[in-house]
mmCIF file of C-alpha atoms in Angstrom:
data_model
loop_
_atom_site.group_PDB
_atom_site.id
_atom_site.type_symbol
_atom_site.label_atom_id
_atom_site.label_comp_id
_atom_site.label_asym_id
_atom_site.label_seq_id
_atom_site.Cartn_x
_atom_site.Cartn_y
_atom_site.Cartn_z
ATOM 1 C CA MET A 19 168.603 86.608 130.411
ATOM 2 C CA SER A 20 169.360 90.197 131.842
ATOM 3 C CA PHE A 21 166.712 92.455 132.528
ATOM 4 C CA LYS A 22 166.821 96.488 131.690
ATOM 5 C CA ARG A 23 166.465 99.046 134.523
ATOM 6 C CA PRO A 24 163.027 99.338 135.561
ATOM 7 C CA LEU A 25 160.447 102.379 134.950
ATOM 8 C CA PRO A 26 160.570 104.874 138.031
ATOM 9 C CA ILE A 27 157.826 105.491 140.253
ATOM 10 C CA SER A 28 156.766 108.584 142.440
ATOM 11 C CA PRO A 29 156.882 108.118 146.054
ATOM 12 C CA VAL A 30 153.270 109.240 146.341
ATOM 13 C CA ARG A 31 152.520 106.361 143.774
ATOM 14 C CA GLN A 32 154.845 103.702 145.815
ATOM 15 C CA ARG A 33 152.625 104.317 149.128
ATOM 16 C CA ILE A 34 149.352 103.833 147.746
ATOM 17 C CA ILE A 35 150.247 100.840 145.605
ATOM 18 C CA LYS A 36 151.536 99.292 149.202
ATOM 19 C CA THR A 37 148.199 99.919 150.690
ATOM 20 C CA CYS A 38 146.665 98.043 147.629
ATOM 21 C CA ILE A 39 148.832 95.007 147.755
ATOM 22 C CA GLU A 40 148.077 94.795 151.577
ATOM 23 C CA SER A 41 144.388 94.861 150.943
ATOM 24 C CA ASN A 42 144.116 92.851 147.353
ATOM 25 C CA LYS A 43 145.868 89.606 148.504
ATOM 26 C CA ASN A 44 143.326 88.064 150.209
ATOM 27 C CA ASN A 45 140.596 88.841 148.043
ATOM 28 C CA ASN A 46 141.416 87.189 144.621
ATOM 29 C CA THR A 47 141.898 90.468 143.444
ATOM 30 C CA CYS A 48 144.546 91.736 141.111
ATOM 31 C CA GLN A 49 147.220 93.715 142.796
ATOM 32 C CA VAL A 50 147.863 95.766 139.362
ATOM 33 C CA CYS A 51 144.374 96.257 138.308
ATOM 34 C CA GLY A 52 142.138 95.112 140.635
ATOM 35 C CA ASP A 53 140.187 92.511 137.965
ATOM 36 C CA LYS A 54 139.526 89.067 139.154
ATOM 37 C CA ALA A 55 142.641 86.913 139.986
ATOM 38 C CA HIS A 56 143.217 83.620 141.154
ATOM 39 C CA ILE A 57 146.534 82.750 140.454
ATOM 40 C CA PHE A 58 150.115 84.268 141.377
ATOM 41 C CA ASN A 59 152.072 84.906 137.878
ATOM 42 C CA TYR A 60 155.405 85.996 137.861
ATOM 43 C CA GLY A 61 155.373 86.726 141.233
ATOM 44 C CA ALA A 62 152.495 88.679 142.288
ATOM 45 C CA LEU A 63 149.062 87.879 141.867
ATOM 46 C CA SER A 64 147.611 88.876 138.672
ATOM 47 C CA CYS A 65 144.603 88.344 135.742
ATOM 48 C CA ALA A 66 145.228 87.435 132.835
ATOM 49 C CA SER A 67 145.606 90.288 130.916
ATOM 50 C CA CYS A 68 148.308 92.105 133.419
ATOM 51 C CA LYS A 69 150.095 88.361 133.375
ATOM 52 C CA THR A 70 149.936 88.912 129.201
ATOM 53 C CA PHE A 71 151.195 92.516 129.561
ATOM 54 C CA PHE A 72 154.326 91.831 131.604
ATOM 55 C CA ARG A 73 155.232 88.889 129.414
ATOM 56 C CA ARG A 74 155.159 91.515 126.692
ATOM 57 C CA HIS A 75 157.213 93.775 128.091
ATOM 58 C CA GLY A 76 159.026 92.123 130.587
ATOM 59 C CA PHE A 77 162.367 92.351 129.123
ATOM 60 C CA HIS A 78 162.281 95.279 126.675
ATOM 61 C CA PRO A 79 161.392 98.149 129.243
ATOM 62 C CA GLU A 80 163.332 100.700 126.944
ATOM 63 C CA SER A 81 160.414 100.309 124.365
ATOM 64 C CA ILE A 82 158.235 101.735 126.729
ATOM 65 C CA PRO A 83 156.825 104.983 125.852
ATOM 66 C CA GLN A 84 157.431 107.600 128.725
ATOM 67 C CA CYS A 85 154.469 108.719 130.899
ATOM 68 C CA ASP A 86 152.838 111.649 129.482
ATOM 69 C CA PHE A 87 151.872 112.599 133.369
ATOM 70 C CA HIS A 88 155.024 112.024 134.997
ATOM 71 C CA GLY A 89 154.179 108.412 136.627
ATOM 72 C CA ASN A 90 151.120 109.354 138.874
ATOM 73 C CA CYS A 91 148.539 107.315 136.095
ATOM 74 C CA GLU A 92 146.193 105.520 138.448
ATOM 75 C CA ILE A 93 146.124 101.962 137.030
ATOM 76 C CA THR A 94 142.234 100.210 137.436
ATOM 77 C CA LEU A 95 140.290 97.914 135.190
ATOM 78 C CA GLN A 96 138.892 100.487 133.026
ATOM 79 C CA SER A 97 142.608 102.497 132.918
ATOM 80 C CA ARG A 98 144.933 99.635 132.782
ATOM 81 C CA ARG A 99 145.745 100.214 128.603
ATOM 82 C CA MET A 100 145.981 104.062 128.568
ATOM 83 C CA CYS A 101 149.109 104.449 130.079
ATOM 84 C CA THR A 102 152.080 101.411 129.455
ATOM 85 C CA ALA A 103 154.509 102.694 131.384
ATOM 86 C CA CYS A 104 152.751 103.419 134.961
ATOM 87 C CA ARG A 105 150.986 99.883 134.198
ATOM 88 C CA PHE A 106 154.601 98.618 133.873
ATOM 89 C CA SER A 107 155.938 100.283 136.877
ATOM 90 C CA LYS A 108 153.217 99.003 138.924
ATOM 91 C CA CYS A 109 153.769 95.276 137.641
ATOM 92 C CA LEU A 110 156.977 95.621 139.280
ATOM 93 C CA ALA A 111 156.104 97.462 142.218
ATOM 94 C CA VAL A 112 153.776 94.642 143.501
ATOM 95 C CA GLY A 113 156.378 92.122 142.813
ATOM 96 C CA MET A 114 156.580 90.989 139.343
ATOM 97 C CA SER A 115 159.945 89.959 138.151
ATOM 98 C CA PRO A 116 161.124 88.981 134.696
ATOM 99 C CA ASP A 117 163.071 86.101 136.303
ATOM 100 C CA PHE A 118 160.243 84.365 136.356
ATOM 101 C CA ILE A 119 159.161 84.078 132.556
ATOM 102 C CA ARG A 120 160.137 80.768 131.422
ATOM 103 C CA LYS A 121 161.518 80.735 128.064
ATOM 104 C CA GLU A 122 159.014 79.043 126.244
ATOM 105 C CA ASP A 123 156.834 82.415 127.206
ATOM 106 C CA LEU A 124 158.864 84.325 125.354
ATOM 107 C CA THR A 125 158.606 81.946 122.016
ATOM 108 C CA GLY A 126 155.152 81.142 122.242
ATOM 109 C CA LYS A 127 156.182 77.326 121.102
ATOM 110 C CA SER A 128 154.689 75.362 124.133
ATOM 111 C CA ARG A 129 151.700 77.325 124.400
ATOM 112 C CA SER A 130 148.383 77.885 122.419
ATOM 113 C CA ILE A 131 147.294 80.652 120.990
ATOM 114 C CA VAL A 132 144.082 82.586 122.131
ATOM 115 C CA LYS A 133 142.220 83.915 119.456
ATOM 116 C CA LEU A 134 140.623 87.191 120.057
ATOM 117 C CA LYS A 135 136.975 88.331 118.969
ATOM 118 C CA PRO A 136 136.901 89.891 115.563
ATOM 119 C CA GLN A 137 136.135 93.599 117.470
ATOM 120 C CA TYR A 138 138.951 92.956 119.769
ATOM 121 C CA GLN A 139 141.557 91.733 117.320
ATOM 122 C CA GLN A 140 140.824 95.713 115.231
ATOM 123 C CA MET A 141 141.611 97.055 118.640
ATOM 124 C CA ALA A 142 145.015 95.078 118.926
ATOM 125 C CA THR A 143 145.926 95.777 115.473
ATOM 126 C CA PRO A 144 144.934 98.554 113.746
ATOM 127 C CA LYS A 145 145.112 99.132 110.266
ATOM 128 C CA LEU A 146 145.353 102.191 108.321
ATOM 129 C CA SER A 147 144.087 102.206 104.743
ATOM 130 C CA THR A 148 146.689 104.963 103.779
ATOM 131 C CA PHE A 149 149.229 102.625 105.018
ATOM 132 C CA ASN A 150 148.201 99.083 103.316
ATOM 133 C CA GLY A 151 147.886 97.304 106.004
ATOM 134 C CA ILE A 152 151.662 97.768 107.528
ATOM 135 C CA ILE A 153 152.534 100.230 109.985
ATOM 136 C CA ALA A 154 156.118 101.616 109.777
ATOM 137 C CA PRO A 155 158.490 101.844 113.041
ATOM 138 C CA LEU A 156 159.045 104.972 114.283
ATOM 139 C CA ASN A 157 162.427 106.257 114.026
ATOM 140 C CA LEU A 158 161.822 108.791 117.223
ATOM 141 C CA LEU A 159 161.556 105.664 119.908
ATOM 142 C CA SER A 160 163.394 102.776 119.757
ATOM 143 C CA ASN A 161 161.311 99.459 118.926
ATOM 144 C CA ASP A 162 158.091 101.632 118.775
ATOM 145 C CA ILE A 163 155.375 100.999 116.220
ATOM 146 C CA SER A 164 153.364 103.636 115.323
ATOM 147 C CA PRO A 165 151.558 105.139 112.451
ATOM 148 C CA LEU A 166 152.962 108.676 113.825
ATOM 149 C CA SER A 167 155.752 110.153 111.977
ATOM 150 C CA PRO A 168 158.513 111.963 112.983
ATOM 151 C CA ALA A 169 157.180 115.231 111.393
ATOM 152 C CA ASN A 170 153.568 114.489 113.138
ATOM 153 C CA TRP A 171 155.759 114.122 116.604
ATOM 154 C CA VAL A 172 157.079 117.270 116.534
ATOM 155 C CA LEU A 173 153.684 118.968 115.506
ATOM 156 C CA LEU A 174 152.095 117.133 118.011
ATOM 157 C CA SER A 175 154.669 118.089 120.446
ATOM 158 C CA ASN A 176 153.998 121.486 118.995
ATOM 159 C CA VAL A 177 150.735 121.732 119.397
ATOM 160 C CA ILE A 178 150.787 120.910 123.179
ATOM 161 C CA HIS A 179 153.686 123.011 124.065
ATOM 162 C CA ALA A 180 151.514 126.291 122.518
ATOM 163 C CA TYR A 181 148.381 124.932 124.590
ATOM 164 C CA ASP A 182 150.642 124.937 127.656
ATOM 165 C CA SER A 183 152.701 127.573 127.896
ATOM 166 C CA PHE A 184 149.157 130.084 127.690
ATOM 167 C CA SER A 185 147.271 128.050 130.043
ATOM 168 C CA PRO A 186 145.867 129.845 132.612
ATOM 169 C CA ILE A 187 144.603 127.123 135.201
ATOM 170 C CA SER A 188 147.212 128.432 138.236
ATOM 171 C CA GLU A 189 145.719 131.976 137.666
ATOM 172 C CA LEU A 190 142.436 130.444 137.569
ATOM 173 C CA ARG A 191 143.014 127.967 140.411
ATOM 174 C CA HIS A 192 144.426 131.083 142.745
ATOM 175 C CA THR A 193 141.274 133.372 141.476
ATOM 176 C CA ILE A 194 138.414 130.418 142.476
ATOM 177 C CA GLU A 195 140.292 129.958 145.637
ATOM 178 C CA PHE A 196 140.151 133.685 146.907
ATOM 179 C CA LEU A 197 136.770 134.106 145.593
ATOM 180 C CA THR A 198 135.175 131.329 147.853
ATOM 181 C CA LYS A 199 137.112 132.533 150.899
ATOM 182 C CA SER A 200 135.898 135.957 150.109
ATOM 183 C CA SER A 201 132.545 137.506 150.926
ATOM 184 C CA MET A 202 131.700 139.927 148.238
ATOM 185 C CA SER A 203 128.577 141.145 146.534
ATOM 186 C CA VAL A 204 126.915 139.834 143.654
ATOM 187 C CA GLU A 205 128.108 142.559 141.570
ATOM 188 C CA HIS A 206 131.731 141.895 142.580
ATOM 189 C CA LYS A 207 131.025 138.070 141.392
ATOM 190 C CA LEU A 208 129.681 139.221 138.385
ATOM 191 C CA GLU A 209 132.856 141.104 137.463
ATOM 192 C CA GLU A 210 134.810 138.482 138.737
ATOM 193 C CA SER A 211 132.830 135.670 136.649
ATOM 194 C CA ARG A 212 133.647 138.087 133.586
ATOM 195 C CA ASN A 213 137.402 138.410 134.107
ATOM 196 C CA MET A 214 137.576 134.949 134.502
ATOM 197 C CA VAL A 215 135.982 134.495 131.172
ATOM 198 C CA SER A 216 137.517 137.084 129.620
ATOM 199 C CA LEU A 217 141.049 135.320 130.608
ATOM 200 C CA MET A 218 140.257 131.982 129.342
ATOM 201 C CA SER A 219 139.053 133.462 125.803
ATOM 202 C CA GLN A 220 141.827 135.360 125.479
ATOM 203 C CA THR A 221 144.759 133.058 126.735
ATOM 204 C CA PHE A 222 143.449 130.166 124.272
ATOM 205 C CA GLN A 223 143.723 132.573 121.429
ATOM 206 C CA LEU A 224 146.989 133.104 121.971
ATOM 207 C CA SER A 225 147.774 129.557 121.712
ATOM 208 C CA VAL A 226 146.122 129.441 118.584
ATOM 209 C CA SER A 227 148.016 132.833 117.269
ATOM 210 C CA ALA A 228 150.955 130.912 118.113
ATOM 211 C CA THR A 229 150.991 128.744 115.671
ATOM 212 C CA ALA A 230 152.188 128.426 111.966
ATOM 213 C CA ASP A 231 149.185 127.927 110.106
ATOM 214 C CA PHE A 232 147.485 131.242 112.009
ATOM 215 C CA ARG A 233 151.055 133.201 111.017
ATOM 216 C CA ILE A 234 150.722 132.523 107.201
ATOM 217 C CA MET A 235 147.860 134.084 106.669
ATOM 218 C CA THR A 236 147.118 138.157 106.004
ATOM 219 C CA THR A 237 145.531 140.037 109.141
ATOM 220 C CA ASP A 238 142.487 140.334 107.519
ATOM 221 C CA GLU A 239 142.306 136.501 107.275
ATOM 222 C CA GLN A 240 143.048 136.168 110.758
ATOM 223 C CA CYS A 241 140.577 138.362 112.071
ATOM 224 C CA SER A 242 137.643 136.793 109.693
ATOM 225 C CA LEU A 243 138.921 133.238 110.915
ATOM 226 C CA LEU A 244 138.669 134.750 114.802
ATOM 227 C CA LYS A 245 135.050 135.819 113.698
ATOM 228 C CA ARG A 246 133.666 132.864 112.532
ATOM 229 C CA ASN A 247 135.036 130.481 115.364
ATOM 230 C CA MET A 248 136.398 131.941 118.059
ATOM 231 C CA ARG A 249 133.049 132.194 119.959
ATOM 232 C CA GLY A 250 132.126 128.640 119.638
ATOM 233 C CA ILE A 251 135.876 127.341 120.556
ATOM 234 C CA TRP A 252 136.053 129.481 123.466
ATOM 235 C CA ALA A 253 132.644 128.251 124.892
ATOM 236 C CA PHE A 254 134.281 124.471 124.605
ATOM 237 C CA HIS A 255 137.845 125.220 125.714
ATOM 238 C CA SER A 256 136.069 127.418 128.892
ATOM 239 C CA MET A 257 134.289 124.286 129.644
ATOM 240 C CA VAL A 258 137.750 122.131 129.085
ATOM 241 C CA MET A 259 139.246 125.300 132.009
ATOM 242 C CA CYS A 260 136.445 124.816 134.079
ATOM 243 C CA HIS A 261 136.859 121.290 134.346
ATOM 244 C CA GLN A 262 140.284 121.132 134.803
ATOM 245 C CA CYS A 263 140.663 124.149 137.867
ATOM 246 C CA ASN A 264 137.733 122.354 139.151
ATOM 247 C CA LEU A 265 135.212 124.735 139.106
ATOM 248 C CA PHE A 266 131.922 122.392 139.517
ATOM 249 C CA ASP A 267 133.449 120.541 142.158
ATOM 250 C CA SER A 268 131.789 121.777 145.026
ATOM 251 C CA ILE A 269 128.346 124.390 145.398
ATOM 252 C CA PRO A 270 130.970 127.710 146.298
ATOM 253 C CA ASN A 271 132.997 126.630 142.938
ATOM 254 C CA LYS A 272 129.837 126.923 140.908
ATOM 255 C CA ASN A 273 128.450 129.576 142.442
ATOM 256 C CA ILE A 274 131.352 131.930 140.959
ATOM 257 C CA MET A 275 129.618 131.466 137.817
ATOM 258 C CA VAL A 276 126.060 132.115 138.760
ATOM 259 C CA PRO A 277 125.719 135.507 138.531
ATOM 260 C CA LEU A 278 126.611 135.608 135.072
ATOM 261 C CA TYR A 279 125.455 132.531 133.557
ATOM 262 C CA GLY A 280 122.560 131.221 135.990
ATOM 263 C CA LEU A 281 122.626 128.096 138.140
ATOM 264 C CA GLU A 282 120.733 126.136 135.520
ATOM 265 C CA ASN A 283 123.406 126.582 132.666
ATOM 266 C CA VAL A 284 126.287 126.392 135.109
ATOM 267 C CA GLU A 285 124.806 122.382 135.955
ATOM 268 C CA ARG A 286 124.159 121.837 132.098
ATOM 269 C CA VAL A 287 127.885 122.733 131.480
ATOM 270 C CA ARG A 288 129.195 120.615 134.630
ATOM 271 C CA VAL A 289 127.009 117.851 133.552
ATOM 272 C CA MET A 290 128.664 118.268 130.163
ATOM 273 C CA SER A 291 132.051 118.441 131.405
ATOM 274 C CA LEU A 292 132.080 115.108 132.753
ATOM 275 C CA ARG A 293 131.923 113.507 129.342
ATOM 276 C CA LEU A 294 135.248 114.897 128.376
ATOM 277 C CA ASP A 295 137.713 112.379 127.018
ATOM 278 C CA PRO A 296 140.458 111.949 130.238
ATOM 279 C CA ASP A 297 143.398 111.823 127.843
ATOM 280 C CA GLU A 298 144.083 116.004 127.850
ATOM 281 C CA THR A 299 145.974 115.289 124.678
ATOM 282 C CA ILE A 300 143.088 114.630 122.726
ATOM 283 C CA VAL A 301 141.244 117.641 124.321
ATOM 284 C CA LYS A 302 144.029 119.397 123.189
ATOM 285 C CA LEU A 303 143.951 118.576 119.672
ATOM 286 C CA ILE A 304 140.375 118.528 119.136
ATOM 287 C CA LEU A 305 140.611 122.182 120.076
ATOM 288 C CA MET A 306 143.163 122.677 117.307
ATOM 289 C CA VAL A 307 141.088 121.195 114.925
ATOM 290 C CA LEU A 308 138.011 123.502 115.439
ATOM 291 C CA SER A 309 140.003 126.667 115.717
ATOM 292 C CA PHE A 310 140.833 125.985 111.960
ATOM 293 C CA SER A 311 137.462 125.322 110.900
ATOM 294 C CA SER A 312 135.251 126.978 108.479
ATOM 295 C CA ASN A 313 132.709 127.825 110.905
ATOM 296 C CA CYS A 314 132.368 126.745 114.889
ATOM 297 C CA PHE A 315 129.438 129.009 115.870
ATOM 298 C CA THR A 316 125.604 128.474 114.880
ATOM 299 C CA VAL A 317 125.319 132.189 115.503
ATOM 300 C CA SER A 318 125.510 135.081 112.671
ATOM 301 C CA THR A 319 126.665 138.207 113.892
ATOM 302 C CA ASP A 320 128.235 139.800 111.374
ATOM 303 C CA HIS A 321 125.605 140.806 108.655
ATOM 304 C CA MET A 322 128.049 142.212 106.129
ATOM 305 C CA ALA A 323 129.523 139.058 104.867
ATOM 306 C CA TYR A 324 131.161 140.171 102.274
ATOM 307 C CA ARG A 325 133.734 141.561 104.790
ATOM 308 C CA ASP A 326 134.783 137.843 105.357
ATOM 309 C CA ASN A 327 138.225 137.226 104.284
ATOM 310 C CA LEU A 328 138.065 133.956 103.569
ATOM 311 C CA LEU A 329 134.556 133.597 101.934
ATOM 312 C CA MET A 330 137.191 132.988 98.761
ATOM 313 C CA GLY A 331 140.114 130.974 100.208
ATOM 314 C CA THR A 332 138.017 128.687 102.840
ATOM 315 C CA PHE A 333 139.493 125.595 101.369
ATOM 316 C CA ARG A 334 142.745 126.886 102.638
ATOM 317 C CA LEU A 335 141.697 126.233 106.163
ATOM 318 C CA PHE A 336 141.141 122.139 105.190
ATOM 319 C CA GLY A 337 144.980 121.974 104.619
ATOM 320 C CA SER A 338 145.873 123.239 108.301
ATOM 321 C CA GLN A 339 142.866 121.339 109.801
ATOM 322 C CA ASN A 340 143.622 118.271 108.201
ATOM 323 C CA ALA A 341 147.092 118.400 109.224
ATOM 324 C CA TYR A 342 145.993 118.500 113.028
ATOM 325 C CA ILE A 343 142.897 115.897 112.530
ATOM 326 C CA GLU A 344 145.402 113.224 111.062
ATOM 327 C CA VAL A 345 148.342 113.815 114.058
ATOM 328 C CA MET A 346 145.118 113.366 116.552
ATOM 329 C CA TRP A 347 143.894 110.210 114.689
ATOM 330 C CA LYS A 348 147.097 108.927 114.443
ATOM 331 C CA TYR A 349 147.527 109.523 117.961
ATOM 332 C CA MET A 350 144.487 107.972 118.947
ATOM 333 C CA LEU A 351 145.590 104.739 117.197
ATOM 334 C CA TYR A 352 148.714 104.420 118.886
ATOM 335 C CA ARG A 353 147.248 104.744 122.196
ATOM 336 C CA TYR A 354 143.706 102.858 122.154
ATOM 337 C CA GLY A 355 143.594 101.078 118.799
ATOM 338 C CA TYR A 356 140.798 101.652 116.535
ATOM 339 C CA PHE A 357 137.514 99.911 117.897
ATOM 340 C CA GLU A 358 138.460 102.124 120.971
ATOM 341 C CA SER A 359 139.724 105.409 119.063
ATOM 342 C CA ALA A 360 136.115 105.509 117.056
ATOM 343 C CA LYS A 361 133.909 105.489 120.362
ATOM 344 C CA ARG A 362 136.171 108.318 121.922
ATOM 345 C CA PHE A 363 136.418 110.605 118.851
ATOM 346 C CA SER A 364 132.702 109.915 117.967
ATOM 347 C CA ALA A 365 131.970 110.987 121.928
ATOM 348 C CA LEU A 366 133.885 114.077 121.593
ATOM 349 C CA ILE A 367 132.435 114.926 118.377
ATOM 350 C CA LYS A 368 128.900 114.528 120.167
ATOM 351 C CA LEU A 369 129.723 116.780 123.323
ATOM 352 C CA MET A 370 131.452 119.559 120.966
ATOM 353 C CA LEU A 371 128.135 119.677 118.952
ATOM 354 C CA ASP A 372 126.114 119.762 122.376
ATOM 355 C CA GLU A 373 128.242 122.158 123.680
ATOM 356 C CA MET A 374 128.076 124.412 121.302
ATOM 357 C CA THR A 375 124.180 124.411 120.846
ATOM 358 C CA LEU A 376 123.927 125.386 124.605
ATOM 359 C CA ALA A 377 126.511 128.368 123.899
ATOM 360 C CA SER A 378 124.521 129.633 120.823
ATOM 361 C CA ASN A 379 121.692 129.579 123.202
ATOM 362 C CA ILE A 380 123.028 131.577 125.892
ATOM 363 C CA TYR A 381 124.531 133.634 123.294
ATOM 364 C CA ASP A 382 121.042 134.887 122.435
ATOM 365 C CA ASP A 383 119.698 135.093 125.578
ATOM 366 C CA ASN A 384 122.113 136.360 127.591
ATOM 367 C CA GLU A 385 122.839 140.019 126.779
ATOM 368 C CA VAL A 386 125.637 140.030 129.472
ATOM 369 C CA HIS A 387 127.672 137.359 128.006
ATOM 370 C CA LYS A 388 126.706 138.729 124.597
ATOM 371 C CA ASP A 389 128.340 141.932 125.857
ATOM 372 C CA LEU A 390 131.232 140.462 127.166
ATOM 373 C CA SER A 391 131.704 138.048 124.048
ATOM 374 C CA ASN A 392 131.330 141.069 121.130
ATOM 375 C CA LYS A 393 133.842 143.242 123.269
ATOM 376 C CA ILE A 394 136.394 140.413 123.275
ATOM 377 C CA ILE A 395 136.541 139.869 120.105
ATOM 378 C CA ASN A 396 136.887 143.249 119.087
ATOM 379 C CA GLU A 397 139.411 143.683 121.341
ATOM 380 C CA LEU A 398 141.771 140.735 119.796
ATOM 381 C CA GLU A 399 140.558 142.104 116.205
ATOM 382 C CA ARG A 400 142.155 145.757 116.877
ATOM 383 C CA SER A 401 145.308 144.217 118.647
ATOM 384 C CA LEU A 402 145.732 141.933 115.580
ATOM 385 C CA SER A 403 145.195 145.014 113.463
ATOM 386 C CA ILE A 404 147.630 146.719 115.129
ATOM 387 C CA ASP A 405 150.491 144.591 116.299
ATOM 388 C CA GLY A 406 149.429 141.339 114.199
ATOM 389 C CA SER A 407 150.380 137.921 115.687
ATOM 390 C CA GLU A 408 154.601 138.324 115.272
ATOM 391 C CA SER A 409 154.816 139.461 119.070
ATOM 392 C CA ILE A 410 153.719 136.268 120.226
ATOM 393 C CA PRO A 411 156.392 133.491 119.924
ATOM 394 C CA LEU A 412 155.651 130.676 117.063
ATOM 395 C CA TRP A 413 154.348 127.810 119.324
ATOM 396 C CA GLY A 414 155.019 129.725 122.533
ATOM 397 C CA LYS A 415 158.844 128.618 122.625
ATOM 398 C CA ILE A 416 160.855 132.234 123.903
ATOM 399 C CA GLU A 417 164.463 131.865 122.460
ATOM 400 C CA PRO A 418 166.933 132.137 124.918
#
C-alpha cells in the first residue's frame, strides 16, 4: 500500500516535539498527546485515542483539512481533537508510520467494534435535523464530510478576511510595548488608553462596514444599527483584542488601562477574557452575529426612538444574522461535534452576556468612557452620512 506525502511541520515544532519524545519514552506517556500509554502502536508509544486516529488517517492525509494556524498548534490531551493536521503531523514526527498498519486494521474484520457511550456517539457522528440525519460531502475539499456548503465556506472565508484585514493587533502591541517602556504622567497614559479604545472600536466598525449585508442598508439604517449595537459589541471586541495582544499578561501592561477604567474593572475584564473560546474563528463569527442583532446594549442613549430607521424593519436584520449563525454552528459541528459545540456555544453566550452587563455598568458610572463612546459613535455616524460605506473595500479585499 502506498503512502501519500506527509503534512509539513514547522522547524520550531520539530524541536519541541523531539524534546517531548525523549522525556515521554520512559514514563508511559503518549508521545503524541501526553495521555497515558503502555503500548507501541505503529512505531511510537501512543494512547488508544491516537492509535485510532492514526489508523483512520494514515493512508489518506490528503483528506485532512489544512491547519488554520500555520501548523503551530500544540497537541495535548485537551487539544488533540482541535486540529487534525497538526495531530497527524506530530504522529509522523514521533515515528508512527502507515507501513505498520495491518490490512485487517483498515478493514476492521478481525477487530471487535468498540461501543461508545451515547453522548460520545453524538460527538462523533452529529446529526442535523435540517439534513434529515444525512450530511452530504463537501465539494471544496477532497473526501471531506461536512454540513458546510460551498457557499457557507465562501461566507466564512469572507468574514475572517474582513476581520483580519482591519485588525489593529500589530499596532496595539507596538503601543503597549512603547507605553510599558516609557515614563509618562497619568494624564498622558489616560490619553493613550483612550486612543487605544478608539482604535479598537473604529477598526471593528470598518470590518462590519465591509460586509455585503451592511452595504445593502441605507445610510440611515446603517446609522441606526450603529447606535443600537456598537457600544455593546465594541466592549466585547475590545476584550478580545486586549486578550490577543497580551494586555493582561503583566502588571505593567494592565496598568495602561487602569487610569481610564480603574483596577477593579480591568481585573474583571481580564478574568472574563480567560473564558474566551480558544478557536479564534468562532470568536470572529460570533462578533459578526452580534453586529446584526436587533439590540446588543442594555443602556438606552437615544430618547428620540422615532429616529430609529430600523424600528419597522428589525426583521430584516434576522436574515443577515441567521446566515452568520448558520455558518458558525455548522463550522462548530464540523470541528467539534454536537456535544462539544453545544458546550462551547452556551459558554460563549454566557460570557457575552456577562461582559455586556459589565460594559453597561461602566457606561453608566464612568463619565470619561461615556463621553469617549458617544464621541466615537457621533464621528462614525457623521462619516457614514458623508462618505457612506462604499469607500471601504467589500470584505476588506482590495482589487489588484
